[in-house]
Amino acid sequence: MARLVMKFGGTSVADIDHIRNVARHVRREVDAGHQVAVVVSAMSGATDQLIGWCAAALSNRQIFDAREYDAVVATGEQVTAGLLAIVLQDMDVNARSWLGWQLPILTSDAHTSARILEVNGSELIRRFAERQEVAVIAGFQGVYQQTGRITTLGRGGSDTSAVAIAAAIRADRCDIYTDVDGVYTSDPRVVPRAQRLDKIAFEEMLELASLGAKVMQVRSVELGMVHNVRIFVRSSFDRPEDIDPRGNPPGTLICDEGEIVEQQVVTGIAFSRDEAQISVRQVEDKPGVAAAIFGPLAEANINVDMIVQNVSADGKTTDLTFTVPAADYQRALDVLVAAKPAIGYARLDGATDVAKVSVIGIGMRSHAGVAAKAFRALAERAINIRAITTSEIKFSLLIDAAFTELAVRTLHSLYGLDKATA
Ligand code: ADP
Ligand code: ASP
Ligand code: MG
């Protein structure tokens, strides 16, 4: 007997037929004698619709009360948790639904992007033992204990709910069921030749996720790494009856680096179009200028990512270029305009039609020249690189958004990640 967490994303619970399919996956594991906690997302598109309604509800103010936004958007998961419990009971599987505040899942008070602080899994464990009851838990939500108000965990947050619950109930495995059958060398929607990885190290998955691969929420990977949860990414679209619960289904295990025998130099390519570039032209080339620019941005809670400072030609002024999330672009420009007297610059330039393409691999720690190859390959395709950042196991390139797919596919081939064609 094992204890499992099974998480199903939005496309896996898109309608009642899909929810029935999910219930059959759950029943397969229950019939095999396992204790099961299920975590569900909202039906695909439901969260977007709820967010749209929040925006539409405002006509006088610019921003809504984040606590009320959470009260609205958390409902998507309540619907699917209840529906799955009904379908399971209809199949004679003992099940009940749980909302975040009922367990409870305690979080910080950062409404709309709260962090999980503590999960109480004791009641679930008691019910596994005494009633063989399946727990169906609404993902993406928790509660801030001091106020008792509902919180949500940021987009894609049901992954984090699942991993946190797996850690709390000491599950043997946390299965993330989604619309792809594992983690691929790049987004299979963009790179048809991408290959499924049998295993990926936590550190690499963390980079892939934070650099744009939305298959796992970043925070869920961090939690998995800290609590050593075995996370297995797999497809919910396989017929439940065709899967042997004791066999080796297709999927990707996210695990410790030490468990990976054949480590490639490059493991995957990620990309993100949610970037914007800002150039501050002709700032004085003197100590304190960077602080004058980035201090106010940090105070405004704007995350600055890539930073490039040109060598000044005249010894007096220079240009400073950096990226911010596209959603913060206008706010960042406003902050810089307000800080102009303190910074002192001639002009601000910006662009939102940029993309960040990143190459990730633990093998880069011990191999030189990996990035240089990429610069050459992109130059041959006339793709201009606007900025570069590197760290131990990854490097990122900022390019024109129009070239995203070409750049991703070029780098995917360059590092030998393409699937052999038949
Ligand atoms: P869910 O609704 O199940 O949480 P998501 O849409 O959040 O699913 O994540 C799954 C999607 O992630 C896939 O459909 C795929 O397009 C995308 N994706 C991006 N990068 C990767 C990758 N490297 N491997 C697998 N899927 C990826
Ligand atoms: N429903 C939420 C979202 O769409 C959480 C999730 O699906 O993980 O972001
Ligand atoms: Mg997701």
XYZ file of C-alpha atoms and ligand atoms in Angstrom:
459
model
C 0.000 0.000 0.000
C 1.226 3.475 -0.847
C -0.013 6.936 -0.019
C -0.473 9.085 -3.132
C -1.334 12.638 -4.066
C -2.938 12.865 -7.528
C -3.193 16.407 -8.957
C -5.346 17.158 -12.021
C -4.967 20.449 -13.925
C -7.622 22.508 -15.717
C -7.738 20.628 -19.028
C -8.019 17.327 -17.120
C -11.244 18.506 -15.394
C -12.567 20.593 -18.309
C -16.116 19.121 -18.180
C -18.109 16.312 -16.585
C -16.777 13.691 -19.020
C -13.215 14.650 -18.151
C -14.066 14.598 -14.440
C -15.435 11.049 -14.899
C -12.162 10.110 -16.552
C -10.270 11.572 -13.564
C -12.492 9.596 -11.202
C -11.559 6.401 -13.045
C -7.864 7.220 -12.555
C -8.569 7.695 -8.857
C -10.556 4.482 -8.595
C -7.705 2.556 -10.239
C -5.342 3.608 -7.436
C -7.949 3.017 -4.709
C -8.646 -0.464 -6.107
C -4.900 -1.136 -5.987
C -5.103 -0.540 -2.221
C -3.566 2.948 -2.093
C -4.546 5.866 0.140
C -5.362 8.806 -2.118
C -5.583 12.578 -1.756
C -6.660 14.275 -4.983
C -5.952 17.941 -5.724
C -7.971 19.620 -8.467
C -7.680 22.840 -10.470
C -10.630 24.803 -11.798
C -12.090 23.743 -15.157
C -9.872 25.126 -17.936
C -10.785 28.720 -18.698
C -12.741 29.114 -15.439
C -10.052 31.073 -13.595
C -9.566 33.417 -16.564
C -13.305 34.042 -16.642
C -13.428 34.763 -12.888
C -10.511 37.198 -13.200
C -12.297 38.868 -16.131
C -15.412 39.328 -14.012
C -13.376 40.972 -11.248
C -11.954 43.437 -13.767
C -15.382 44.079 -15.294
C -16.884 44.746 -11.857
C -14.765 47.897 -11.430
C -15.804 51.095 -13.066
C -14.513 53.826 -10.765
C -11.357 52.403 -9.231
C -8.154 51.232 -10.897
C -7.466 48.205 -8.698
C -9.633 45.811 -6.772
C -9.419 44.663 -3.160
C -7.124 41.626 -3.394
C -9.083 39.845 -0.637
C -12.275 40.018 -2.679
C -10.427 38.989 -5.850
C -9.301 35.866 -3.952
C -12.846 35.235 -2.711
C -13.969 35.210 -6.356
C -11.156 33.318 -8.114
C -10.929 30.557 -5.483
C -14.437 29.409 -6.397
C -13.319 27.658 -9.585
C -11.599 24.941 -7.564
C -14.542 24.611 -5.170
C -16.746 23.586 -8.102
C -14.402 20.881 -9.404
C -13.643 19.487 -5.917
C -17.361 19.065 -5.207
C -18.098 17.631 -8.650
C -15.293 15.075 -8.435
C -16.497 13.962 -4.987
C -20.020 13.520 -6.402
C -18.733 11.471 -9.353
C -16.544 9.308 -7.091
C -19.465 8.616 -4.745
C -21.553 7.793 -7.797
C -18.933 5.119 -8.597
C -19.189 3.838 -5.013
C -15.809 5.264 -4.029
C -15.911 6.817 -0.556
C -14.861 10.465 -1.023
C -15.376 13.977 0.325
C -14.295 17.426 -0.790
C -12.092 19.824 1.206
C -11.579 23.540 0.773
C -8.364 25.252 1.822
C -9.845 26.682 5.040
C -11.319 23.333 6.055
C -8.077 21.363 6.335
C -6.720 24.040 6.875
C -4.017 25.102 4.435
C -2.547 28.145 6.179
C -0.884 30.786 4.040
C 0.690 34.221 4.286
C -1.533 37.255 3.780
C -0.097 38.060 0.331
C -3.499 37.852 -1.335
C -3.371 36.746 -5.023
C 0.079 35.195 -4.559
C 0.128 33.808 -1.022
C 2.736 31.347 0.215
C 1.757 28.162 2.010
C 2.960 28.209 5.621
C 1.459 25.011 6.984
C -0.853 22.198 5.924
C -2.723 20.130 8.463
C -3.002 16.627 7.023
C -3.889 14.793 10.243
C -7.612 14.506 9.553
C -6.906 13.134 6.070
C -4.584 10.483 7.462
C -7.148 9.498 10.127
C -9.856 9.135 7.494
C -7.590 7.086 5.186
C -7.109 4.604 8.011
C -10.601 4.565 9.495
C -12.883 5.041 6.481
C -10.743 4.388 3.367
C -11.958 7.831 2.322
C -10.512 9.642 -0.683
C -9.822 13.336 0.023
C -10.663 15.654 -2.886
C -8.955 18.969 -2.174
C -9.495 22.282 -3.942
C -6.097 23.432 -5.226
C -4.843 27.026 -5.539
C -6.388 28.218 -2.253
C -5.700 28.555 1.448
C -6.587 30.765 4.345
C -4.808 33.533 6.247
C -5.301 32.474 9.836
C -5.321 35.913 11.494
C -8.233 37.193 9.412
C -9.806 33.894 8.355
C -9.907 35.149 4.786
C -9.468 32.991 1.683
C -6.167 33.396 -0.162
C -4.951 32.136 -3.546
C -1.468 31.002 -4.521
C -0.845 32.674 -7.896
C -1.513 31.268 -11.372
C -0.734 27.581 -11.640
C -0.884 27.338 -7.834
C -2.633 23.966 -7.669
C 0.753 22.332 -8.345
C 1.993 23.945 -5.158
C -1.087 22.835 -3.208
C -0.418 19.254 -4.355
C 3.253 19.197 -3.384
C 2.578 20.867 -0.016
C -0.129 18.320 0.777
C 2.165 15.474 -0.316
C 4.797 16.745 2.127
C 2.225 17.157 4.925
C 0.766 13.641 4.644
C 4.188 12.128 3.882
C 2.979 10.752 0.541
C 5.120 8.231 -1.285
C 4.594 10.143 -4.517
C 2.931 13.270 -5.885
C 1.546 12.577 -9.362
C 0.924 15.690 -11.463
C -1.575 14.683 -14.170
C -1.701 17.160 -17.043
C -2.293 17.430 -20.794
C 1.233 16.266 -21.697
C 2.772 12.983 -20.636
C 5.769 14.475 -18.850
C 8.356 17.218 -18.863
C 9.865 17.698 -22.310
C 13.173 19.156 -23.490
C 11.092 22.184 -24.528
C 7.414 23.097 -24.810
C 6.090 20.382 -27.159
C 3.549 22.864 -28.556
C 6.397 24.974 -29.940
C 9.029 22.312 -30.594
C 7.399 19.271 -32.201
C 10.706 17.427 -31.923
C 10.953 17.892 -28.167
C 11.538 14.673 -26.247
C 10.142 13.543 -22.949
C 12.691 13.358 -20.156
C 12.532 10.243 -17.947
C 14.040 12.196 -15.075
C 14.913 15.803 -14.387
C 16.788 17.222 -11.397
C 14.956 19.608 -9.048
C 17.439 22.398 -9.823
C 16.884 22.074 -13.567
C 13.101 21.929 -13.202
C 13.279 25.009 -11.018
C 15.135 26.903 -13.768
C 12.851 25.599 -16.541
C 9.769 26.647 -14.571
C 11.070 30.053 -13.562
C 12.243 30.769 -17.105
C 8.869 30.114 -18.676
C 7.910 26.406 -18.848
C 4.514 26.498 -17.219
C 4.178 22.734 -16.772
C 4.952 23.162 -13.021
C 4.525 26.271 -10.881
C 7.969 27.426 -9.646
C 7.019 27.361 -5.974
C 5.866 23.731 -6.228
C 9.322 22.670 -7.400
C 10.981 24.611 -4.568
C 8.733 22.881 -2.041
C 9.402 19.492 -3.606
C 13.129 20.098 -3.344
C 13.001 21.240 0.277
C 10.737 18.413 1.456
C 12.132 15.795 -0.898
C 8.766 14.952 -2.456
C 8.915 12.545 -5.412
C 7.033 14.421 -8.142
C 5.928 12.472 -11.199
C 4.505 14.414 -14.180
C 2.186 12.301 -16.362
C -0.835 12.467 -18.666
C -4.457 12.330 -17.547
C -5.522 11.549 -21.102
C -4.315 7.942 -21.073
C -7.227 5.560 -20.620
C -7.281 4.763 -16.890
C -8.101 1.120 -17.596
C -4.977 0.715 -19.756
C -2.636 1.632 -16.913
C -1.200 -1.021 -14.648
C -0.918 0.660 -11.221
C 2.099 -1.519 -10.493
C 3.763 -0.880 -13.864
C 5.936 1.977 -15.105
C 3.660 4.499 -16.808
C 5.167 7.099 -19.144
C 6.078 10.305 -17.379
C 8.889 12.341 -15.866
C 10.235 11.971 -12.347
C 11.534 15.188 -10.775
C 14.222 14.015 -8.411
C 17.609 14.629 -6.850
C 20.480 15.156 -9.256
C 22.221 12.069 -7.838
C 19.462 9.800 -9.177
C 20.219 10.757 -12.778
C 22.776 8.436 -14.275
C 23.360 9.898 -17.723
C 23.453 13.659 -17.319
C 23.362 15.647 -20.569
C 25.131 19.013 -20.815
C 21.882 20.720 -21.828
C 18.580 19.367 -20.509
C 16.035 21.828 -21.848
C 15.154 25.128 -23.503
C 12.587 27.491 -21.993
C 11.208 30.767 -23.248
C 9.078 33.609 -22.025
C 7.321 36.346 -23.945
C 6.262 38.145 -20.768
C 9.299 40.424 -20.817
C 9.842 44.090 -21.501
C 13.094 45.934 -22.107
C 13.921 49.404 -20.832
C 16.989 51.424 -21.800
C 18.010 54.459 -19.796
C 20.043 56.582 -22.204
C 22.991 58.772 -21.361
C 23.123 58.439 -17.623
C 26.192 59.831 -15.944
C 28.921 57.190 -15.641
C 29.595 57.607 -11.934
C 29.137 55.633 -8.685
C 25.575 55.527 -7.352
C 23.755 55.696 -10.671
C 22.708 52.028 -10.644
C 21.416 52.469 -7.110
C 19.431 55.552 -8.164
C 17.754 53.539 -10.953
C 17.174 50.178 -9.297
C 16.386 51.424 -5.781
C 13.036 53.030 -6.726
C 12.132 50.018 -8.920
C 12.745 47.662 -5.987
C 10.670 49.874 -3.717
C 7.845 49.646 -6.233
C 8.174 45.823 -6.059
C 9.252 45.554 -9.691
C 11.514 42.624 -10.421
C 14.472 43.563 -12.589
C 16.018 40.615 -14.401
C 18.697 41.063 -17.076
C 20.936 44.111 -16.716
C 23.427 45.352 -19.301
C 25.530 48.475 -18.873
C 27.406 49.723 -21.907
C 30.988 50.900 -21.587
C 30.840 54.630 -21.905
C 32.325 55.995 -25.102
C 33.130 59.469 -23.839
C 33.946 58.552 -20.243
C 31.038 60.693 -19.111
C 27.737 59.046 -19.989
C 26.539 55.515 -20.596
C 23.380 53.526 -21.408
C 21.807 51.061 -19.003
C 19.458 48.376 -20.341
C 17.409 45.921 -18.294
C 14.253 43.806 -18.385
C 11.127 43.818 -16.222
C 7.989 41.632 -16.411
C 5.776 42.911 -19.266
C 2.927 43.415 -16.789
C 5.069 45.928 -14.863
C 6.391 47.801 -17.918
C 4.250 50.938 -17.689
C 4.656 51.137 -13.933
C 8.445 50.845 -14.298
C 8.500 53.696 -16.826
C 6.388 55.839 -14.462
C 8.798 55.139 -11.594
C 11.796 56.109 -13.735
C 10.150 59.309 -14.945
C 9.403 60.254 -11.336
C 13.013 59.517 -10.361
C 14.520 61.416 -13.312
C 15.835 64.337 -11.228
C 17.682 61.941 -8.921
C 19.012 59.682 -11.707
C 19.757 62.227 -14.441
C 19.354 60.760 -17.928
C 18.653 62.065 -21.446
C 15.955 59.629 -22.610
C 14.057 56.425 -21.848
C 13.551 53.798 -24.560
C 11.495 50.664 -24.181
C 10.208 47.622 -26.013
C 7.626 44.987 -25.152
C 8.019 42.879 -28.289
C 10.961 40.978 -26.788
C 11.355 37.411 -25.559
C 13.768 35.621 -23.280
C 15.091 32.266 -24.448
C 16.987 30.186 -21.893
C 19.184 27.110 -22.113
C 19.329 24.951 -18.983
C 21.513 22.054 -17.895
C 23.395 20.943 -14.811
C 26.136 19.717 -17.163
C 27.047 23.362 -17.864
C 28.784 23.466 -14.501
C 31.586 21.365 -15.930
C 31.527 22.303 -19.625
C 32.920 25.500 -21.095
C 31.830 27.153 -24.325
C 28.184 26.051 -24.196
C 26.819 29.569 -24.551
C 29.328 30.598 -27.240
C 27.871 27.949 -29.553
C 24.439 29.523 -29.180
C 25.650 33.020 -30.074
C 27.138 31.684 -33.298
C 24.040 29.667 -34.235
C 21.694 32.608 -33.683
C 23.986 34.980 -35.585
C 23.880 32.609 -38.569
C 20.087 33.023 -38.561
C 20.410 36.802 -38.256
C 18.799 36.819 -34.812
C 20.065 39.778 -32.847
C 20.820 39.270 -29.136
C 19.784 42.294 -27.082
C 21.023 41.106 -23.675
C 22.604 38.047 -22.075
C 22.663 36.664 -18.538
C 24.381 33.553 -17.301
C 24.479 31.550 -14.111
C 25.894 28.195 -13.090
C 23.360 25.961 -14.840
C 21.683 28.252 -17.376
C 22.044 31.195 -19.704
C 19.331 33.466 -21.078
C 19.204 35.561 -24.230
C 16.882 38.459 -24.912
C 15.757 38.624 -28.553
C 12.982 40.111 -30.693
C 9.739 38.276 -29.915
C 9.137 37.558 -33.611
C 12.118 35.182 -33.584
C 11.147 33.218 -30.461
C 10.123 29.989 -32.144
C 13.015 30.036 -34.605
C 15.509 30.635 -31.789
C 14.044 27.933 -29.543
C 14.043 25.343 -32.335
C 17.545 26.330 -33.462
C 18.959 25.918 -29.958
C 17.012 22.694 -29.438
C 18.724 21.159 -32.499
C 22.082 22.720 -31.694
C 22.315 20.958 -28.330
C 21.242 17.587 -29.725
C 17.824 17.544 -28.091
C 15.749 16.804 -31.218
C 13.925 13.505 -31.323
C 15.185 11.300 -34.135
C 12.639 11.310 -36.969
C 11.485 7.947 -38.280
P -2.389 22.080 -16.103
O -3.644 22.785 -16.512
O -2.520 20.591 -16.111
O -1.784 22.611 -14.844
P -0.535 23.648 -17.692
O -1.176 24.213 -18.909
O -0.338 24.539 -16.515
O -1.363 22.337 -17.278
O 0.892 23.008 -18.051
C 0.987 22.076 -19.105
C 1.511 22.770 -20.362
O 2.831 23.205 -20.142
C 1.624 21.859 -21.566
O 0.426 21.796 -22.299
C 2.771 22.486 -22.368
O 2.319 23.216 -23.484
C 3.418 23.463 -21.395
N 4.873 23.282 -21.311
C 5.779 24.293 -21.410
N 7.020 23.824 -21.347
C 6.929 22.479 -21.198
C 7.899 21.438 -21.081
N 9.221 21.691 -21.087
N 7.451 20.160 -20.949
C 6.129 19.892 -20.934
N 5.162 20.842 -21.059
C 5.558 22.127 -21.186
N -6.911 27.529 -11.543
C -5.692 28.206 -11.231
C -5.110 28.833 -12.494
O -5.688 28.697 -13.566
C -4.684 27.345 -10.529
C -4.190 26.142 -11.324
O -4.786 25.756 -12.326
O -3.181 25.568 -10.913
O -4.097 29.464 -12.435
Mg -0.634 24.341 -14.442
